[in-house]
CSV table of C-alpha atoms in Angstrom, one decimal:
chain,number,residue,atom,x,y,z
A,914,UNK,CA,-3.7,4.9,10.6
A,915,UNK,CA,-5.4,2.1,12.7
A,916,UNK,CA,-5.3,-0.3,9.7
A,917,UNK,CA,-1.6,0.2,9.0
A,918,UNK,CA,-0.8,-0.2,12.7
A,919,UNK,CA,-2.8,-3.4,12.9
A,920,UNK,CA,-1.2,-4.6,9.7
A,921,UNK,CA,2.2,-4.0,11.3
A,922,UNK,CA,1.1,-5.9,14.4
A,923,UNK,CA,-0.1,-8.8,12.1
A,924,UNK,CA,3.3,-9.0,10.5
A,925,UNK,CA,5.0,-8.8,14.0
A,926,UNK,CA,3.0,-11.7,15.3
A,927,UNK,CA,3.6,-13.8,12.3
A,928,UNK,CA,7.4,-13.0,12.3
A,929,UNK,CA,7.7,-13.8,16.0
A,930,UNK,CA,5.8,-17.1,15.5
A,931,UNK,CA,7.6,-18.3,12.3
A,932,UNK,CA,11.0,-16.4,12.4
A,933,UNK,CA,12.5,-14.8,9.3
A,934,UNK,CA,13.3,-17.9,7.4
A,935,UNK,CA,11.8,-20.8,5.5
A,936,UNK,CA,8.3,-20.8,7.0
A,937,UNK,CA,7.7,-17.1,6.8
A,938,UNK,CA,9.1,-17.1,3.2
A,939,UNK,CA,6.5,-19.8,2.2
A,940,UNK,CA,3.6,-17.9,3.8
A,941,UNK,CA,4.7,-14.6,2.3
A,942,UNK,CA,4.9,-15.9,-1.3
A,943,UNK,CA,1.6,-17.9,-0.9
A,944,UNK,CA,-0.2,-14.7,0.2
A,945,UNK,CA,1.5,-12.7,-2.5
A,946,UNK,CA,-0.5,-14.2,-5.3
A,947,UNK,CA,-4.0,-13.3,-4.0
A,948,UNK,CA,-2.6,-10.1,-2.6
A,949,UNK,CA,-1.2,-9.2,-6.1
A,950,UNK,CA,-4.7,-9.7,-7.5
A,951,UNK,CA,-6.2,-7.6,-4.8
A,952,UNK,CA,-3.8,-4.7,-5.6
A,953,UNK,CA,-4.5,-5.2,-9.3
A,954,UNK,CA,-8.3,-5.5,-9.2
A,955,UNK,CA,-9.8,-4.7,-5.7
A,956,UNK,CA,-7.6,-1.7,-4.8
A,957,UNK,CA,-6.3,-1.0,-8.2
A,958,UNK,CA,-8.0,-0.9,-11.6
A,959,UNK,CA,-11.5,-2.0,-10.6
A,960,UNK,CA,-11.7,0.4,-7.6
A,961,UNK,CA,-10.2,3.4,-9.4
A,962,UNK,CA,-12.4,2.9,-12.5
A,963,UNK,CA,-15.5,2.2,-10.5
A,964,UNK,CA,-15.1,5.2,-8.2
A,965,UNK,CA,-14.5,7.5,-11.2
A,966,UNK,CA,-17.6,6.4,-13.1
A,967,UNK,CA,-19.8,6.0,-9.9
A,968,UNK,CA,-18.9,9.6,-8.8
A,969,UNK,CA,-19.6,10.9,-12.3
A,970,UNK,CA,-23.0,9.1,-12.4
A,971,UNK,CA,-24.0,10.6,-9.0
A,972,UNK,CA,-23.1,14.1,-10.3
A,973,UNK,CA,-24.9,13.8,-13.6
A,974,UNK,CA,-27.8,11.3,-13.1
A,975,UNK,CA,-28.4,11.1,-9.3
A,976,UNK,CA,-28.1,8.4,-6.6
A,977,UNK,CA,-30.6,5.9,-8.1
A,978,UNK,CA,-28.7,5.6,-11.3
A,979,UNK,CA,-25.4,5.3,-9.5
A,980,UNK,CA,-26.8,2.5,-7.3
A,981,UNK,CA,-28.1,0.6,-10.3
A,982,UNK,CA,-24.6,0.8,-11.8
A,983,UNK,CA,-23.3,-0.5,-8.4
A,984,UNK,CA,-25.5,-3.6,-8.7
A,985,UNK,CA,-24.4,-4.3,-12.3
A,986,UNK,CA,-20.7,-4.0,-11.4
A,987,UNK,CA,-21.0,-6.0,-8.2
A,988,UNK,CA,-22.7,-8.8,-10.1
A,989,UNK,CA,-20.1,-8.8,-12.8
A,990,UNK,CA,-17.3,-8.8,-10.2
A,991,UNK,CA,-18.8,-11.6,-8.2
A,992,UNK,CA,-19.0,-13.9,-11.3
A,993,UNK,CA,-15.7,-13.0,-12.8
A,994,UNK,CA,-13.6,-13.1,-9.7
A,995,UNK,CA,-15.2,-16.4,-8.6
A,996,UNK,CA,-13.8,-17.8,-11.9
A,997,UNK,CA,-10.4,-16.3,-11.3
A,998,UNK,CA,-10.4,-17.8,-7.8
A,999,UNK,CA,-11.1,-21.3,-9.2
A,1000,UNK,CA,-8.4,-21.0,-11.8
A,1001,UNK,CA,-5.9,-19.8,-9.2
A,1002,UNK,CA,-6.6,-22.9,-7.1
A,1003,UNK,CA,-6.2,-25.2,-10.0
A,1004,UNK,CA,-3.0,-23.7,-11.4
A,1005,UNK,CA,-1.4,-22.9,-8.0
A,1006,UNK,CA,1.6,-25.3,-8.5
A,1007,UNK,CA,2.5,-23.6,-11.8
A,1008,UNK,CA,2.1,-20.1,-10.4
A,1009,UNK,CA,4.3,-20.9,-7.4
A,1010,UNK,CA,7.0,-22.4,-9.7
A,1011,UNK,CA,7.0,-19.2,-11.7
A,1012,UNK,CA,6.9,-16.8,-8.7
A,1013,UNK,CA,9.5,-18.6,-6.6
A,1014,UNK,CA,11.6,-20.8,-8.8
A,1015,UNK,CA,14.5,-20.8,-6.3
A,1016,UNK,CA,12.5,-22.6,-3.7
A,1017,UNK,CA,13.3,-26.3,-3.1
A,1018,UNK,CA,10.5,-28.9,-3.8
A,1019,UNK,CA,9.4,-29.2,-0.1
A,1020,UNK,CA,9.2,-25.4,0.3
A,1021,UNK,CA,7.3,-25.1,-2.9
A,1022,UNK,CA,4.8,-27.8,-1.8
A,1023,UNK,CA,4.0,-25.9,1.4
A,1024,UNK,CA,3.6,-22.7,-0.5
A,1025,UNK,CA,1.2,-24.2,-3.0
A,1026,UNK,CA,-1.1,-25.6,-0.2
A,1027,UNK,CA,-1.2,-22.2,1.5
A,1028,UNK,CA,-1.9,-20.3,-1.7
A,1029,UNK,CA,-4.8,-22.6,-2.5
A,1030,UNK,CA,-6.3,-21.9,0.9
A,1031,UNK,CA,-6.0,-18.2,0.6
A,1032,UNK,CA,-7.2,-17.7,-3.0
A,1033,UNK,CA,-10.9,-16.9,-2.0
A,1034,UNK,CA,-9.5,-13.8,-0.3
A,1035,UNK,CA,-9.4,-12.0,-3.7
A,1036,UNK,CA,-13.2,-12.4,-4.1
A,1037,UNK,CA,-14.0,-11.1,-0.6
A,1038,UNK,CA,-11.6,-8.1,-0.7
A,1039,UNK,CA,-12.8,-7.2,-4.2
A,1040,UNK,CA,-16.4,-6.9,-3.1
A,1041,UNK,CA,-15.2,-5.0,0.0
A,1042,UNK,CA,-13.3,-2.5,-2.3
A,1043,UNK,CA,-16.5,-2.0,-4.4
A,1044,UNK,CA,-18.5,-1.2,-1.2
A,1045,UNK,CA,-15.7,1.1,-0.1
A,1046,UNK,CA,-15.8,2.9,-3.5
A,1047,UNK,CA,-19.5,3.5,-3.2
A,1048,UNK,CA,-19.2,4.8,0.3
A,1049,UNK,CA,-16.2,7.1,-0.6
A,1050,UNK,CA,-18.2,8.5,-3.5
A,1051,UNK,CA,-21.0,9.3,-1.0
A,1052,UNK,CA,-18.4,11.2,1.1
A,1053,UNK,CA,-18.4,8.4,3.7
A,1054,UNK,CA,-14.7,7.7,4.6
A,1055,UNK,CA,-14.6,6.6,8.3
A,1056,UNK,CA,-16.1,3.1,8.0
A,1057,UNK,CA,-14.3,2.2,4.8
A,1058,UNK,CA,-11.0,3.4,6.2
A,1059,UNK,CA,-11.6,1.2,9.3
A,1060,UNK,CA,-12.6,-1.9,7.3
A,1061,UNK,CA,-9.1,-3.1,6.6
A,1062,UNK,CA,-8.5,-2.9,10.4
A,1063,UNK,CA,-11.0,-5.6,10.7
A,1064,UNK,CA,-9.1,-7.7,8.1
A,1065,UNK,CA,-6.0,-7.4,10.2
A,1066,UNK,CA,-7.9,-8.2,13.5
A,1067,UNK,CA,-9.5,-11.2,11.9
A,1068,UNK,CA,-6.2,-12.4,10.5
A,1069,UNK,CA,-4.4,-12.0,13.8
A,1070,UNK,CA,-7.0,-13.5,16.1
A,1071,UNK,CA,-8.4,-16.1,13.7
A,1072,UNK,CA,-4.9,-17.0,12.4
A,1073,UNK,CA,-3.2,-17.4,15.7
A,1074,UNK,CA,-6.2,-19.3,17.2
A,1075,UNK,CA,-6.4,-21.7,14.2
A,1076,UNK,CA,-2.6,-22.0,14.0
A,1077,UNK,CA,-2.5,-23.1,17.6
A,1078,UNK,CA,-5.2,-25.6,17.0
A,1079,UNK,CA,-3.3,-27.1,14.1
A,1080,UNK,CA,0.0,-27.0,15.9
A,1081,UNK,CA,0.5,-25.7,19.5
A,1082,UNK,CA,4.2,-25.4,18.9
A,1083,UNK,CA,3.6,-23.3,15.8
A,1084,UNK,CA,5.6,-25.5,13.4
A,1085,UNK,CA,4.8,-26.0,9.7
A,1086,UNK,CA,1.2,-27.1,10.3
A,1087,UNK,CA,0.4,-23.8,12.0
A,1088,UNK,CA,0.8,-22.2,8.6
A,1089,UNK,CA,-2.6,-23.7,7.7
A,1090,UNK,CA,-4.3,-21.8,10.5
A,1091,UNK,CA,-2.7,-18.5,9.5
A,1092,UNK,CA,-3.9,-19.1,5.9
A,1093,UNK,CA,-7.5,-19.7,7.1
A,1094,UNK,CA,-7.2,-16.7,9.3
A,1095,UNK,CA,-6.6,-14.6,6.2
A,1096,UNK,CA,-10.0,-15.6,4.9
A,1097,UNK,CA,-11.6,-14.7,8.3
A,1098,UNK,CA,-10.1,-11.3,8.0
A,1099,UNK,CA,-11.3,-10.8,4.4
A,1100,UNK,CA,-14.8,-11.7,5.3
A,1101,UNK,CA,-14.8,-9.2,8.2
A,1102,UNK,CA,-13.5,-6.4,5.9
A,1103,UNK,CA,-16.5,-6.9,3.7
A,1104,UNK,CA,-19.1,-7.4,6.4
A,1105,UNK,CA,-18.4,-4.3,8.5
A,1106,UNK,CA,-19.0,-2.0,5.6
A,1107,UNK,CA,-22.4,-3.4,4.5
A,1108,UNK,CA,-24.5,-1.7,7.2
A,1109,UNK,CA,-23.1,1.8,6.3
A,1110,UNK,CA,-23.9,1.2,2.6
A,1111,UNK,CA,-27.4,0.0,3.5
A,1112,UNK,CA,-27.9,3.3,5.4
A,1113,UNK,CA,-26.9,5.2,2.2
A,1114,UNK,CA,-29.8,3.5,0.4
A,1115,UNK,CA,-28.1,0.8,-1.5
A,1116,UNK,CA,-29.7,-2.7,-1.7
A,1117,UNK,CA,-27.9,-5.3,-3.7
A,1118,UNK,CA,-29.9,-7.0,-6.5
A,1119,UNK,CA,-28.2,-9.2,-9.0
A,1120,UNK,CA,-28.2,-7.5,-12.4
A,1121,UNK,CA,-26.8,-9.1,-15.5
A,1122,UNK,CA,-27.6,-6.1,-17.8
A,1123,UNK,CA,-23.9,-5.4,-18.5
A,1124,UNK,CA,-24.4,-3.5,-21.8
A,1125,UNK,CA,-25.2,-0.4,-19.7
A,1126,UNK,CA,-23.1,2.6,-20.7
A,1127,UNK,CA,-21.8,2.9,-17.1
A,1128,UNK,CA,-20.6,-0.7,-17.1
A,1129,UNK,CA,-18.9,-0.2,-20.4
A,1130,UNK,CA,-17.2,3.0,-19.1
A,1131,UNK,CA,-15.9,1.1,-16.1
A,1132,UNK,CA,-14.5,-1.7,-18.3
A,1133,UNK,CA,-13.1,0.9,-20.7
A,1134,UNK,CA,-11.3,2.6,-17.9
A,1135,UNK,CA,-10.2,-0.7,-16.4
A,1136,UNK,CA,-8.5,-2.0,-19.5
A,1137,UNK,CA,-5.6,0.5,-19.6
A,1138,UNK,CA,-5.5,0.8,-15.8
A,1139,UNK,CA,-5.2,-3.0,-15.4
A,1140,UNK,CA,-2.2,-2.9,-17.8
A,1141,UNK,CA,-0.8,0.1,-16.0
A,1142,UNK,CA,-1.2,-1.4,-12.5
A,1143,UNK,CA,-0.1,-4.8,-13.7
A,1144,UNK,CA,3.4,-3.4,-14.3
A,1145,UNK,CA,3.7,-2.9,-10.6
A,1146,UNK,CA,2.5,-6.4,-9.9
A,1147,UNK,CA,4.9,-7.8,-12.6
A,1148,UNK,CA,7.7,-5.9,-10.8
A,1149,UNK,CA,6.7,-7.5,-7.5
A,1150,UNK,CA,6.8,-10.9,-9.1
A,1151,UNK,CA,10.1,-10.2,-10.7
A,1152,UNK,CA,11.5,-9.2,-7.3
A,1153,UNK,CA,10.1,-12.4,-5.8
A,1154,UNK,CA,11.9,-14.5,-8.5
A,1155,UNK,CA,15.2,-12.7,-7.8
A,1156,UNK,CA,14.7,-13.0,-4.0
A,1157,UNK,CA,13.9,-16.7,-4.2
A,1158,UNK,CA,17.4,-17.4,-5.6
A,1159,UNK,CA,19.1,-15.5,-2.8
A,1160,UNK,CA,18.5,-18.1,-0.1
A,1161,UNK,CA,16.2,-18.5,2.9
A,1162,UNK,CA,15.0,-15.4,4.6
A,1163,UNK,CA,15.4,-12.9,1.8
A,1164,UNK,CA,11.8,-12.9,0.9
A,1165,UNK,CA,10.8,-12.4,4.5
A,1166,UNK,CA,13.4,-9.6,5.1
A,1167,UNK,CA,12.1,-7.7,2.1
A,1168,UNK,CA,8.5,-8.2,3.2
A,1169,UNK,CA,9.2,-6.9,6.7
A,1170,UNK,CA,11.0,-3.9,5.4
A,1171,UNK,CA,8.3,-3.1,2.8
A,1172,UNK,CA,5.6,-3.4,5.5
A,1173,UNK,CA,7.4,-0.8,7.7
A,1174,UNK,CA,7.8,1.5,4.7
A,1175,UNK,CA,4.1,1.1,4.0
A,1176,UNK,CA,3.2,2.5,7.4
A,1177,UNK,CA,3.8,6.2,6.5
A,1178,UNK,CA,2.7,5.4,2.9
A,1179,UNK,CA,-0.6,4.1,4.1
A,1180,UNK,CA,-1.1,7.0,6.6
A,1181,UNK,CA,-0.3,9.7,4.1
A,1182,UNK,CA,-0.1,8.5,0.5
A,1183,UNK,CA,-3.1,6.2,0.4
A,1184,UNK,CA,-5.2,8.6,2.5
A,1185,UNK,CA,-4.5,11.5,0.2
A,1186,UNK,CA,-5.2,9.3,-2.9
A,1187,UNK,CA,-8.5,8.0,-1.5
A,1188,UNK,CA,-9.8,11.4,-0.6
A,1189,UNK,CA,-8.6,13.1,-3.8
A,1190,UNK,CA,-10.1,10.7,-6.4
A,1191,UNK,CA,-13.8,11.6,-5.9
A,1192,UNK,CA,-13.0,15.3,-5.6
A,1193,UNK,CA,-10.8,15.3,-8.7
A,1194,UNK,CA,-13.4,13.3,-10.7
A,1195,UNK,CA,-16.1,15.8,-9.8
A,1196,UNK,CA,-13.9,18.8,-10.7
A,1197,UNK,CA,-13.0,17.2,-14.1
A,1198,UNK,CA,-16.6,16.3,-14.8
A,1199,UNK,CA,-17.6,19.9,-14.1
A,1200,UNK,CA,-14.9,21.2,-16.4
A,1201,UNK,CA,-13.3,23.2,-13.6
A,1202,UNK,CA,-9.7,23.0,-14.9
A,1203,UNK,CA,-8.4,25.7,-12.5
A,1204,UNK,CA,-9.9,24.0,-9.4
A,1205,UNK,CA,-8.6,20.6,-10.6
A,1206,UNK,CA,-5.0,22.0,-11.0
A,1207,UNK,CA,-5.1,23.7,-7.6
A,1208,UNK,CA,-6.3,20.7,-5.7
A,1209,UNK,CA,-3.9,18.3,-7.5
A,1210,UNK,CA,-0.9,20.6,-6.9
A,1211,UNK,CA,-2.0,21.0,-3.3
A,1212,UNK,CA,-2.3,17.2,-2.8
A,1213,UNK,CA,1.2,16.6,-4.2
A,1214,UNK,CA,2.7,19.3,-1.9
A,1215,UNK,CA,1.0,17.6,1.1
A,1216,UNK,CA,2.4,14.3,0.0
A,1217,UNK,CA,6.0,15.8,-0.1
A,1218,UNK,CA,5.5,17.5,3.3
A,1219,UNK,CA,4.5,14.3,4.9
A,1220,UNK,CA,6.9,11.8,3.3
A,1221,UNK,CA,10.2,13.7,3.1
A,1222,UNK,CA,10.7,13.7,6.9
A,1223,UNK,CA,9.3,10.1,7.1
A,1224,UNK,CA,11.9,9.0,4.5
A,1225,UNK,CA,14.7,10.6,6.5
A,1226,UNK,CA,13.5,9.1,9.7
A,1227,UNK,CA,13.3,5.6,8.3
A,1228,UNK,CA,16.8,5.8,6.9
A,1229,UNK,CA,18.4,7.0,10.0
A,1230,UNK,CA,16.5,4.9,12.5
A,1231,UNK,CA,15.9,1.8,10.3
A,1232,UNK,CA,17.7,-0.8,12.6
A,1233,UNK,CA,16.2,0.5,15.9
A,1234,UNK,CA,12.7,0.5,14.4
A,1235,UNK,CA,13.0,-3.0,13.0
A,1236,UNK,CA,14.5,-4.2,16.3
A,1237,UNK,CA,11.7,-2.8,18.4
A,1238,UNK,CA,9.0,-4.0,16.1
A,1239,UNK,CA,10.1,-7.4,15.0
A,1240,UNK,CA,13.0,-8.8,17.1
A,1241,UNK,CA,10.9,-11.1,19.2
A,1242,UNK,CA,10.4,-14.8,19.4
A,1243,UNK,CA,12.1,-16.5,16.5
A,1244,UNK,CA,13.1,-13.3,14.7
A,1245,UNK,CA,16.7,-12.7,15.7
A,1246,UNK,CA,19.2,-9.8,15.6
A,1247,UNK,CA,20.8,-10.9,12.3
A,1248,UNK,CA,17.4,-10.9,10.6
A,1249,UNK,CA,16.8,-7.5,12.1
A,1250,UNK,CA,20.0,-6.1,10.6
A,1251,UNK,CA,19.2,-7.6,7.1
A,1252,UNK,CA,15.6,-6.3,7.1
A,1253,UNK,CA,16.8,-2.8,8.3
A,1254,UNK,CA,19.2,-2.7,5.3
A,1255,UNK,CA,16.4,-3.3,2.9
A,1256,UNK,CA,14.2,-0.7,4.7
A,1257,UNK,CA,16.8,2.1,4.2
A,1258,UNK,CA,16.7,1.5,0.4
A,1259,UNK,CA,12.9,1.1,0.2
A,1260,UNK,CA,12.5,4.4,2.0
A,1261,UNK,CA,14.2,6.3,-0.8
A,1262,UNK,CA,11.1,5.6,-2.9
A,1263,UNK,CA,8.5,6.7,-0.3
A,1264,UNK,CA,8.0,10.2,-1.8
A,1265,UNK,CA,7.5,8.8,-5.3
A,1266,UNK,CA,5.1,6.1,-4.1
A,1267,UNK,CA,2.9,8.5,-2.2
A,1268,UNK,CA,2.8,11.1,-4.9
A,1269,UNK,CA,2.1,8.5,-7.6
A,1270,UNK,CA,-1.2,7.5,-6.0
A,1271,UNK,CA,-2.4,11.1,-6.4
A,1272,UNK,CA,-1.1,11.6,-9.9
A,1273,UNK,CA,-2.5,8.4,-11.3
A,1274,UNK,CA,-5.9,9.2,-9.9
A,1275,UNK,CA,-5.7,12.6,-11.6
A,1276,UNK,CA,-5.0,11.1,-15.0
A,1277,UNK,CA,-8.0,8.8,-14.6
A,1278,UNK,CA,-10.2,11.7,-13.6
A,1279,UNK,CA,-9.1,13.5,-16.8
A,1280,UNK,CA,-9.9,10.4,-18.8
A,1281,UNK,CA,-6.2,10.2,-19.8
A,1282,UNK,CA,-6.0,6.6,-18.6
A,1283,UNK,CA,-3.6,5.5,-21.3
A,1284,UNK,CA,-0.8,7.8,-20.1
A,1285,UNK,CA,0.0,5.8,-16.9
A,1286,UNK,CA,-0.3,2.6,-18.9
A,1287,UNK,CA,2.4,3.6,-21.4
A,1288,UNK,CA,4.6,4.9,-18.6
A,1289,UNK,CA,4.2,1.6,-16.8
A,1290,UNK,CA,5.5,-0.3,-19.8
A,1291,UNK,CA,8.9,1.2,-19.3
A,1292,UNK,CA,8.8,0.5,-15.6
A,1293,UNK,CA,9.0,-3.3,-16.1
A,1294,UNK,CA,12.1,-3.1,-18.3
A,1295,UNK,CA,13.7,-0.5,-15.9
A,1296,UNK,CA,13.0,-2.8,-13.0
A,1297,UNK,CA,14.7,-5.8,-14.7
A,1298,UNK,CA,17.7,-3.6,-15.5
A,1299,UNK,CA,18.0,-2.2,-12.0
A,1300,UNK,CA,17.5,-5.7,-10.4
A,1301,UNK,CA,20.3,-7.1,-12.6
A,1302,UNK,CA,22.6,-4.2,-11.9
A,1303,UNK,CA,22.2,-3.8,-8.2
A,1304,UNK,CA,21.5,-7.4,-7.2
A,1305,UNK,CA,23.8,-9.5,-9.4
A,1306,UNK,CA,26.3,-7.1,-11.0
A,1307,UNK,CA,27.0,-5.0,-7.9
A,1308,UNK,CA,26.3,-7.8,-5.5
A,1309,UNK,CA,23.9,-5.9,-3.2
A,1310,UNK,CA,21.6,-8.9,-2.7
A,1311,UNK,CA,18.2,-8.2,-1.3
A,1312,UNK,CA,19.2,-4.6,-0.7
A,1313,UNK,CA,19.6,-4.2,-4.4
A,1314,UNK,CA,16.0,-5.3,-5.0
A,1315,UNK,CA,14.8,-2.7,-2.5
A,1316,UNK,CA,16.8,0.0,-4.1
A,1317,UNK,CA,15.6,-1.0,-7.6
A,1318,UNK,CA,11.9,-0.7,-6.3
A,1319,UNK,CA,12.6,2.8,-5.0
A,1320,UNK,CA,14.3,3.9,-8.2
A,1321,UNK,CA,11.4,2.7,-10.3
A,1322,UNK,CA,8.8,4.4,-8.2
A,1323,UNK,CA,10.7,7.7,-8.2
A,1324,UNK,CA,11.2,7.5,-12.0
A,1325,UNK,CA,7.5,6.8,-12.6
A,1326,UNK,CA,6.5,9.8,-10.5
A,1327,UNK,CA,8.9,12.2,-12.3
A,1328,UNK,CA,7.7,11.1,-15.8
A,1329,UNK,CA,4.0,11.4,-14.9
A,1330,UNK,CA,4.6,14.7,-13.1
A,1331,UNK,CA,6.2,16.2,-16.3
A,1332,UNK,CA,3.4,14.8,-18.5
A,1333,UNK,CA,0.7,16.2,-16.1
A,1334,UNK,CA,2.4,19.6,-16.2
A,1335,UNK,CA,2.2,19.6,-20.0
A,1336,UNK,CA,-1.5,18.6,-19.8
A,1337,UNK,CA,-2.4,21.4,-17.4
A,1338,UNK,CA,-0.2,24.1,-18.9
A,1339,UNK,CA,1.2,25.1,-15.5
A,1340,UNK,CA,1.4,23.2,-12.3
A,1341,UNK,CA,2.6,25.4,-9.5
A,1342,UNK,CA,6.1,23.9,-9.8
A,1343,UNK,CA,7.7,26.9,-8.0
A,1344,UNK,CA,5.6,26.3,-5.0
A,1345,UNK,CA,6.5,22.6,-4.9
A,1346,UNK,CA,10.2,23.3,-5.3
A,1347,UNK,CA,10.1,25.9,-2.5
A,1348,UNK,CA,8.3,23.5,-0.2
A,1349,UNK,CA,10.7,20.7,-1.0
A,1350,UNK,CA,13.8,22.8,-0.1
A,1351,UNK,CA,12.2,24.1,3.1
A,1352,UNK,CA,11.0,20.6,4.2
A,1353,UNK,CA,14.4,19.2,3.3
A,1354,UNK,CA,16.1,21.7,5.6
A,1355,UNK,CA,13.7,21.0,8.4
A,1356,UNK,CA,14.3,17.3,7.9
A,1357,UNK,CA,18.1,17.8,8.1
A,1358,UNK,CA,17.6,19.2,11.6
A,1359,UNK,CA,15.5,16.2,12.5
A,1360,UNK,CA,18.1,13.8,11.1
A,1361,UNK,CA,20.8,15.5,13.2
A,1362,UNK,CA,18.8,14.9,16.3
A,1363,UNK,CA,18.2,11.2,15.4
A,1364,UNK,CA,21.9,10.7,14.7
A,1365,UNK,CA,22.9,12.4,18.0
A,1366,UNK,CA,20.5,10.1,19.8
A,1367,UNK,CA,21.9,6.9,18.3
A,1368,UNK,CA,25.5,7.9,18.7
A,1369,UNK,CA,25.5,9.6,22.1
A,1370,UNK,CA,22.4,9.1,24.2
A,1371,UNK,CA,22.1,5.3,23.8
A,1372,UNK,CA,25.0,4.0,21.7
A,1373,UNK,CA,24.6,0.4,22.9
A,1374,UNK,CA,20.8,0.3,22.4
A,1375,UNK,CA,21.0,-3.2,20.8
A,1376,UNK,CA,22.2,-4.7,24.1
A,1377,UNK,CA,19.3,-3.1,26.1
A,1378,UNK,CA,16.0,-4.7,27.0
A,1379,UNK,CA,12.9,-4.2,24.8
A,1380,UNK,CA,11.1,-1.7,27.0
A,1381,UNK,CA,14.2,0.5,27.3
A,1382,UNK,CA,14.7,0.4,23.5
A,1383,UNK,CA,11.0,1.2,23.0
A,1384,UNK,CA,11.1,4.2,25.3
A,1385,UNK,CA,14.3,5.5,23.8
A,1386,UNK,CA,12.9,5.1,20.2
A,1387,UNK,CA,9.7,6.8,21.1
A,1388,UNK,CA,11.5,9.7,22.8
A,1389,UNK,CA,13.8,10.1,19.9
A,1390,UNK,CA,11.0,10.2,17.4
A,1391,UNK,CA,9.0,12.6,19.5
A,1392,UNK,CA,11.9,15.0,19.9
A,1393,UNK,CA,12.8,14.7,16.2
A,1394,UNK,CA,9.2,15.4,15.2
A,1395,UNK,CA,9.0,18.4,17.4
A,1396,UNK,CA,12.2,19.8,16.0
A,1397,UNK,CA,10.9,19.2,12.5
A,1398,UNK,CA,7.7,21.1,13.3
A,1399,UNK,CA,9.6,24.0,14.9
A,1400,UNK,CA,12.0,24.2,12.0
A,1401,UNK,CA,9.3,24.0,9.3
A,1402,UNK,CA,7.3,26.7,11.1
A,1403,UNK,CA,10.4,28.9,11.3
A,1404,UNK,CA,10.9,28.3,7.5
A,1405,UNK,CA,7.3,29.4,6.9
A,1406,UNK,CA,6.0,26.1,5.4
A,1407,UNK,CA,2.5,27.3,4.9
A,1408,UNK,CA,1.1,23.8,4.3
A,1409,UNK,CA,2.1,22.7,7.8
A,1410,UNK,CA,0.4,25.7,9.3
A,1411,UNK,CA,-2.8,24.8,7.3
A,1412,UNK,CA,-2.7,21.2,8.5
A,1413,UNK,CA,-2.2,22.4,12.1
A,1414,UNK,CA,-5.1,24.8,11.9
A,1415,UNK,CA,-7.4,22.2,10.4
A,1416,UNK,CA,-6.5,19.8,13.2
A,1417,UNK,CA,-7.2,22.4,15.8
A,1418,UNK,CA,-10.6,23.2,14.3
A,1419,UNK,CA,-11.5,19.6,14.3
A,1420,UNK,CA,-10.4,19.2,17.9
A,1421,UNK,CA,-12.4,22.2,18.9
A,1422,UNK,CA,-15.5,20.8,17.2
A,1423,UNK,CA,-15.0,17.5,19.0
A,1424,UNK,CA,-14.6,19.2,22.3
A,1425,UNK,CA,-17.7,21.3,21.8
A,1426,UNK,CA,-19.8,18.2,21.3
C-alpha cells in the first residue's frame, strides 16, 4: 500500500515538474526499457522461478541447502545482468528508435541519454527481487513489501534534488537529475532488505557452481516463464510504438492512467500473488491437491471481491481522481481529461490483471510452466489486432491502446482459468459466479452514489480549488465504500465478512500489545 502510494506521489511530482508533454514522454520511454527488464526478470521470470525452487528446497532439504542455492543464483544474476546492462547502454540508440519510432530526432536524443543513465537500475532491482524472494519464502513479508517504498522515496528526494542542481527551472537538463535519482532509489530498495536477510541466517558468498540441480531447476522454470512474461513486455513495447506516432503527450497520458490503475492492482493483486506463491508451491510439493485447489479458488475470489468495486470506482470517478492527483504545475486540465479517458478503459482490465497474477503463480507451482507461455503467444497477436482496430480503424487514439490492453488481460485470464479448471477437475466455479453477481450488485449501489455526487452535490467540481475538490473526492469515496460494504454484507458476501473478521483480530492483537 505504502509503496503504491509513494509511486503515485513520484509520478505526481514528475508530472507537475515536466507537464504531460515532450519532456515527460522522453523520461517515460527512457525508463520503460530498464523497467521492462525489471518486470521480465526481477519481478517476473527470475523472481517467480526462484521463489518456487527456493521454497521447495526449504521444504525438502532445509535452510542451509536453500541458502546455498541463493548464493549460486545471486552470483549468476550478478554476472548475467551486468552484461545485459552494458549491452543496453551500448545499443540504447537502436532500442529507442525501435520503441519510439514516432519521436523526432531531438526527442530521441534526449531519451537515449536518459536510458543510458538508468540502465544499471535493472541490476540493482534484480538483486533486490532475489532478496525479496528469499525473505518471502521464509515468511517475512513486511520488509520486502516496504522495500519498493524506499525506491520511490529515493527517486523523489534524489531525483528532485539532483534535478534542481542540474536546472533550477526544471527544464530539459533537470531530466538528468531525475534519471540519476532512479538509481538512488534502486540502490535503497536493495539495501534496506539486506539486514533482514542477514537475520534469517543468509550470508552472501560468490558461488560459480551452476551445475547444481537447484540452479538448473530455476533456469528450466525461467525459460518458459521468460517467454510467457515477455509477451506482456512485447505488448507494452507495441503500445509505445503506436503511442509515439499519436503526437506529444500520448505516452505520458497513458503512463499516468496506468499508474492510477496500478494503485488498486498493487494493493490487491500483487499482494495476493506475492503471498500465494510460496503457499501454493508448498501445497503442490506436498501433493495436497485439495488444499491447493481450495487456496487458489479462494485467492481468485478475493481478487474479484477487491477489484470489481475498484473498477467501477475508477470508471465513474476517473476525471476527478486524475484532476486531484495530477493537475498541478505544468499538468493542465486538457491533459487531465485525456489521461482520465485512458484510465476508464484501462480499468476494464483490472479484474483480469489481478487474477492473472494468482493464476500464473499456480501454474508454476504445479510445474505447468509451459501453459502460460503458450497462452501468451496468442496475446501478442491479439494485442496487435486490437491496437489496429481500436486505435487506427475506429480512431480512438490513445484510449484505444488502453482498451486493447484491458481486453488482452481479460482474455488471458479467461483462457488460463478454463485451463486450470481442466487441470484440477473442479474449481469452485459456482462460488466464484455467486460472488461476482453479489459484488456486482453491491458495486452498482456504489456507482449510483458516485454518479449522484458528481451530478448533484458538486456538479462544477472542476472550477473549484484543489482542497475543496480533494475533500469532495475523499467524502465521495468514503460514502461509496461504506455503501458497498453495507450492500455486500446484506447480500451475504462471506469473503468480506472473513476479511473484516481477520482485520478485527489483527487490530485486537495490536491493541493488546
